[in-house]
CSV table of C-alpha atoms in Angstrom, one decimal:
chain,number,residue,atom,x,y,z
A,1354,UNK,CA,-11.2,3.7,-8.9
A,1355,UNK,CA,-12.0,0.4,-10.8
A,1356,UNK,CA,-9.2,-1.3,-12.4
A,1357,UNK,CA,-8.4,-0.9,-15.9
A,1358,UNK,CA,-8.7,-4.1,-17.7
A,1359,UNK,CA,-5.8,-5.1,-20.4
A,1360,UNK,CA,-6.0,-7.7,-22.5
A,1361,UNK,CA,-2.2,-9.3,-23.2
A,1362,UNK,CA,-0.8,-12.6,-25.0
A,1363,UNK,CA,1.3,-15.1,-23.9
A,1364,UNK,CA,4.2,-15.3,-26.0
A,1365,UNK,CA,7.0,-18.2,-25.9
A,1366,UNK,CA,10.7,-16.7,-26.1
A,1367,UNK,CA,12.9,-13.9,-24.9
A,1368,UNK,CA,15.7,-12.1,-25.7
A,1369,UNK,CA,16.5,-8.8,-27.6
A,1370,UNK,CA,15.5,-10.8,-30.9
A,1371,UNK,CA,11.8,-11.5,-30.5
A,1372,UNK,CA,11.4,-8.4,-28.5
A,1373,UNK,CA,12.3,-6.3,-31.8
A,1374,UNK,CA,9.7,-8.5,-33.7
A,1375,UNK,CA,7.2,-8.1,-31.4
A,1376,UNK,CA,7.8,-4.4,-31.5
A,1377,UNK,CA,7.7,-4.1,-35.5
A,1378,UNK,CA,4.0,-5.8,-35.3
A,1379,UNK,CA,3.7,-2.6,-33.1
A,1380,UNK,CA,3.2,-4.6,-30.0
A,1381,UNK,CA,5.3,-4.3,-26.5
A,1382,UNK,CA,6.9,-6.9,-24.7
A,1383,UNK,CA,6.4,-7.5,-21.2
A,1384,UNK,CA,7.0,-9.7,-18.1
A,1385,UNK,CA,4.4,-11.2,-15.5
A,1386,UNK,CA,6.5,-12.2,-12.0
A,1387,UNK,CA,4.7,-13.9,-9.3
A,1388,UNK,CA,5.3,-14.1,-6.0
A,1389,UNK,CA,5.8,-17.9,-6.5
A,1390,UNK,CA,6.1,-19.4,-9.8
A,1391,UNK,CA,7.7,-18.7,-12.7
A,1392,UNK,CA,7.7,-15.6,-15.1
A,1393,UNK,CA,5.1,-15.3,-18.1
A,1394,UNK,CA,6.3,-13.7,-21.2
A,1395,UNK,CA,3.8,-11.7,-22.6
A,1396,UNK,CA,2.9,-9.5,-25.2
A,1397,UNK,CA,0.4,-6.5,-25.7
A,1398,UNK,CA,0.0,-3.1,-27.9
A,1399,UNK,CA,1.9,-0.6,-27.5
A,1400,UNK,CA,-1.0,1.9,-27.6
A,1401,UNK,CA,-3.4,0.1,-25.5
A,1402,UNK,CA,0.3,0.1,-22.7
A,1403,UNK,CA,0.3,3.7,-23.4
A,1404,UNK,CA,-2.9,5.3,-22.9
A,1405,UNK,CA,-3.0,2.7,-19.9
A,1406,UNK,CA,-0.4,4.9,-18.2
A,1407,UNK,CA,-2.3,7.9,-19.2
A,1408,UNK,CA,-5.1,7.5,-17.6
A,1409,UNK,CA,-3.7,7.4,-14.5
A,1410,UNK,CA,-1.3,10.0,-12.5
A,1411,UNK,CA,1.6,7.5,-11.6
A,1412,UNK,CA,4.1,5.0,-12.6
A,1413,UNK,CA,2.9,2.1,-11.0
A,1414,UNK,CA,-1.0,1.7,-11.5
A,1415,UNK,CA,-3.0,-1.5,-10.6
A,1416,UNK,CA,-4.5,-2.9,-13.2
A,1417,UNK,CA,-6.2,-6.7,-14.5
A,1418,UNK,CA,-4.6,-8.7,-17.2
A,1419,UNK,CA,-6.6,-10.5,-18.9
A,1420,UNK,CA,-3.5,-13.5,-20.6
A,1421,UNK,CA,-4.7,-14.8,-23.6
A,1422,UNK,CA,-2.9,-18.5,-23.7
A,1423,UNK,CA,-2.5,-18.9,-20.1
A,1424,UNK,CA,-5.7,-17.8,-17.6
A,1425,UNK,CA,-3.8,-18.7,-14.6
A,1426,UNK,CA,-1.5,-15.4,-15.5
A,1427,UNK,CA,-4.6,-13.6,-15.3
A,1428,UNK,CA,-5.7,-11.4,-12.4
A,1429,UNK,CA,-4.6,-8.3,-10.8
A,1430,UNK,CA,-1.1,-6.7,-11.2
A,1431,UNK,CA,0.7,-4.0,-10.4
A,1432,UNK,CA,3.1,-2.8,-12.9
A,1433,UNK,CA,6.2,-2.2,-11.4
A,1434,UNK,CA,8.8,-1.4,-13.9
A,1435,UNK,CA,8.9,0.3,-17.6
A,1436,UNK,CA,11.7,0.5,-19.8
A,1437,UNK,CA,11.4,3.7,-21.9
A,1438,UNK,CA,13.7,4.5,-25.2
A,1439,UNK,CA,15.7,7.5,-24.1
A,1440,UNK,CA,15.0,9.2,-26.9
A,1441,UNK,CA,11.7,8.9,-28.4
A,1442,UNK,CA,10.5,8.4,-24.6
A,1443,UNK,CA,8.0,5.5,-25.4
A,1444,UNK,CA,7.4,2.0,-23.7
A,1445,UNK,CA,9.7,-0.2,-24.6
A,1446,UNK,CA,9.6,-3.1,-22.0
A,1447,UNK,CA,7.4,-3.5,-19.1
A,1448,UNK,CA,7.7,-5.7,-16.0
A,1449,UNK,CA,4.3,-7.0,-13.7
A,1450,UNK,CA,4.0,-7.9,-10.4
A,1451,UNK,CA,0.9,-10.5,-9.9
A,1452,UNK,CA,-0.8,-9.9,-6.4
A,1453,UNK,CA,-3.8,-11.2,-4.8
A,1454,UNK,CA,-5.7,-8.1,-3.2
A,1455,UNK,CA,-5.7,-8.8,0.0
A,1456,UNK,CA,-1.9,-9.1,-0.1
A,1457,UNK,CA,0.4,-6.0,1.6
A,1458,UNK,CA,2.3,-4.5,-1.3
A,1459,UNK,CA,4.9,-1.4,-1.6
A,1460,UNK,CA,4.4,1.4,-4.3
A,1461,UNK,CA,5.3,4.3,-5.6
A,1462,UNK,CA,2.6,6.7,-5.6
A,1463,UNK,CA,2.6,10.5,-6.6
A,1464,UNK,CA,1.9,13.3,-4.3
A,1465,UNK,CA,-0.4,16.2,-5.3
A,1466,UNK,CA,-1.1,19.4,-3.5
A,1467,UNK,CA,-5.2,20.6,-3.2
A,1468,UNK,CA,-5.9,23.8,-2.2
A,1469,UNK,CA,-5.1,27.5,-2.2
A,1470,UNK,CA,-2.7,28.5,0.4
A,1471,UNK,CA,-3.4,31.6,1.6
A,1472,UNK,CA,0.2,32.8,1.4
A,1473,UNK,CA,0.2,32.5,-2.8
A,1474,UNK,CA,-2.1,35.7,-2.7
A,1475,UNK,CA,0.5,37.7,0.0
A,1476,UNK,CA,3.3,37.3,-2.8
A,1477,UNK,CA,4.7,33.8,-2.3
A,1478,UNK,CA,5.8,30.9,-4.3
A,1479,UNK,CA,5.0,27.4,-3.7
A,1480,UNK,CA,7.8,24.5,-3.8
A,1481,UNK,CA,7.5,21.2,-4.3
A,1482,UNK,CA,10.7,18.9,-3.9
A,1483,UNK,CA,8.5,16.0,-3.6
A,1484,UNK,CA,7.2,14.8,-6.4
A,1485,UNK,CA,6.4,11.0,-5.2
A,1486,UNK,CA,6.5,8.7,-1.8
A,1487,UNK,CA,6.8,5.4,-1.1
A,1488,UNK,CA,3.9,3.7,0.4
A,1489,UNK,CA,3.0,0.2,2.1
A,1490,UNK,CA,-0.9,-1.0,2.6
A,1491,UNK,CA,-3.2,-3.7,1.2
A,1492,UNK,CA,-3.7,-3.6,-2.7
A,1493,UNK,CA,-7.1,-3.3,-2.5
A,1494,UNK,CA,-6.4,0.2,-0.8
A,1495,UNK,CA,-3.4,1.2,-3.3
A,1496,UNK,CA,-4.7,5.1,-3.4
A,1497,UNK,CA,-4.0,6.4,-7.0
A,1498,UNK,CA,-2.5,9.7,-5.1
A,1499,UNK,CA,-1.7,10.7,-2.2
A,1500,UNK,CA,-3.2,14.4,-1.3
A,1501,UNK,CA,-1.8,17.3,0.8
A,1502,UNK,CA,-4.1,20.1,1.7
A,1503,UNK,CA,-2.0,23.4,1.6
A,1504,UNK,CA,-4.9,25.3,2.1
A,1505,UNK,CA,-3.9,26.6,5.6
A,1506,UNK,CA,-0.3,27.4,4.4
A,1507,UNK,CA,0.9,31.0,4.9
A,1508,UNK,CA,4.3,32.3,4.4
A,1509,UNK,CA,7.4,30.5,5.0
A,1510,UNK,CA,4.8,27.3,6.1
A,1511,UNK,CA,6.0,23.7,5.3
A,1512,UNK,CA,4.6,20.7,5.3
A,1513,UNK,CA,6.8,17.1,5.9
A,1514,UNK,CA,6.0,13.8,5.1
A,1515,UNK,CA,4.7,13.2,8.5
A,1516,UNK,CA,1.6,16.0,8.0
A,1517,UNK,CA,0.8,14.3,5.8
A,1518,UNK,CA,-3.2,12.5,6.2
A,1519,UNK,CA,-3.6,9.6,4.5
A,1520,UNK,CA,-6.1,7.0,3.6
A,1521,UNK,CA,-7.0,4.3,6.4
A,1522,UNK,CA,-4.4,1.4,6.2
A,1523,UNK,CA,-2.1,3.3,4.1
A,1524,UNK,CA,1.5,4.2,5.4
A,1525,UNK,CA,4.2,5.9,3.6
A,1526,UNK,CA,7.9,4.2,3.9
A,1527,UNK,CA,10.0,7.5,3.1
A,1528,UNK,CA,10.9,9.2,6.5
A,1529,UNK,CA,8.7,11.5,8.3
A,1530,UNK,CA,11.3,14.9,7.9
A,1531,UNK,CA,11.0,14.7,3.9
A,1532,UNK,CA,10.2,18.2,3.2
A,1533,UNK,CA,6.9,18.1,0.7
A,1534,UNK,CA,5.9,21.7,-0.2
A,1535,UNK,CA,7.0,25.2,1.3
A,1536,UNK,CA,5.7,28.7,0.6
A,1537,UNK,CA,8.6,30.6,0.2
A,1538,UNK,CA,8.5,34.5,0.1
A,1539,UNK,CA,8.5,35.8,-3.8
A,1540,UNK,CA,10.2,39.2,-5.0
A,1541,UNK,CA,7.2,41.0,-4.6
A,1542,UNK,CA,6.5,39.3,-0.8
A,1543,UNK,CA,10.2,40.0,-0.1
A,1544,UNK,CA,9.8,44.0,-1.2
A,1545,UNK,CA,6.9,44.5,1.3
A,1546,UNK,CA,8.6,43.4,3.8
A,1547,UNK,CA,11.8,45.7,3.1
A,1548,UNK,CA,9.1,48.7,2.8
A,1549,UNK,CA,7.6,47.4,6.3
A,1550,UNK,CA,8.6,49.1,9.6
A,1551,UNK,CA,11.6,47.5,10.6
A,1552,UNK,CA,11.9,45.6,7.6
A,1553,UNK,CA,15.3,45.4,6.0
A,1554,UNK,CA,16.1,49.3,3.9
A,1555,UNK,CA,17.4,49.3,0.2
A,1556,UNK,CA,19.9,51.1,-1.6
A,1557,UNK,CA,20.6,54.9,-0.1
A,1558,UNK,CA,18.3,54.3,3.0
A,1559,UNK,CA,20.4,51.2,3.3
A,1560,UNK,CA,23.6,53.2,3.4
A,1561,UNK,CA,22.5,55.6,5.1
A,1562,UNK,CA,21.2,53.4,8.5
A,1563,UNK,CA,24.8,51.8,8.6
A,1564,UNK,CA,26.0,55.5,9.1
């Protein structure tokens, strides 16, 4: 996926009382840190931030700055940080990390399931407790998502972090037992199986085999 370009300001001062300026001009401050160097200040607008981080399916997307003021700043970065009001739920602050692409980064990326497992259409229920991983590679291979086939998954099937196939040069950090998705039996999977031979009887019947 190409990176999305955004085109930011350099801005001189910090603090909580430029910030609330910069955000009545409906513009969002923001921080640029390096791996050496020091931190740019930055400003950019708040909608340009926002649909930014809609277009893509996680928190912490690669994208190019383009600094206005100061061209060194410019370059790829990942964003690594945003400050949301807790009410209103919009951007309030957001913090960069400059990286060179053929650098090895960590990121959060989200995980998303493909696929129909068979055991949806038998009654069951899919879980998901895992919503996100860690990962480690190159930033040149950041994958936007990381994507589990459940196609193969029956009942009571699970799948861990360590089923997981991933993208060449692309490791995930959280450990390998992480539970990711299960198909667990649903009321109507659960009644079949009580109807089935052997299966567990209900109300009289149930009474009437403990006799």
């Amino acid at each position: 996926m190409e990176q999305e370009v955004l085109k930011v300001t350099a801005r001189e001062g910090a603090g909580k009382g430029p910030a609330r300026q910069i955000r009545r001009d409906g513009m969002m401050p923001a921080v640029i840190y390096a791996r050496t160097g020091d931190a740019v200040h930055i400003s950019l607008p708040a909608r340009d931030f926002a649909q930014m981080m809609r277009n893509h399916r996680g928190n912490q997307p690669m994208v190019t700055l383009e600094v206005e003021g100061n061209p060194e700043a410019s370059g790829p970065a990942l964003v690594k940080e945003v400050q949301a009001d807790p009410v209103r739920g919009h951007a309030l602050h957001a913090d960069f990390l400059k990286v060179k692409m053929d650098e090895v980064i960590t990121a959060v990326v989200p995980v998303e399931l493909s696929g129909l497992a068979p055991g949806l259409t038998k009654g069951g229920v899919m879980d998901q407790p895992l919503r996100e991983v860690k990962v480690r590679c190159m930033a040149q291979h950041l994958p936007e998502v990381i994507t589990v086939d459940v196609s193969d998954m029956e009942l009571s099937d699970r799948k861990h972090v360590a089923d997981v196939d991933l993208p060449e040069g692309v490791k995930i950090l959280n450990p390998g037992r992480l539970l990711i998705a299960s198909v667990q039996a649903g009321r109507a999977a659960r009644a079949a199986a009580s109807r089935a031979p052997g299966g567990k009887a209900e109300g009289g019947d149930a009474k009437a085999a403990k006799k």
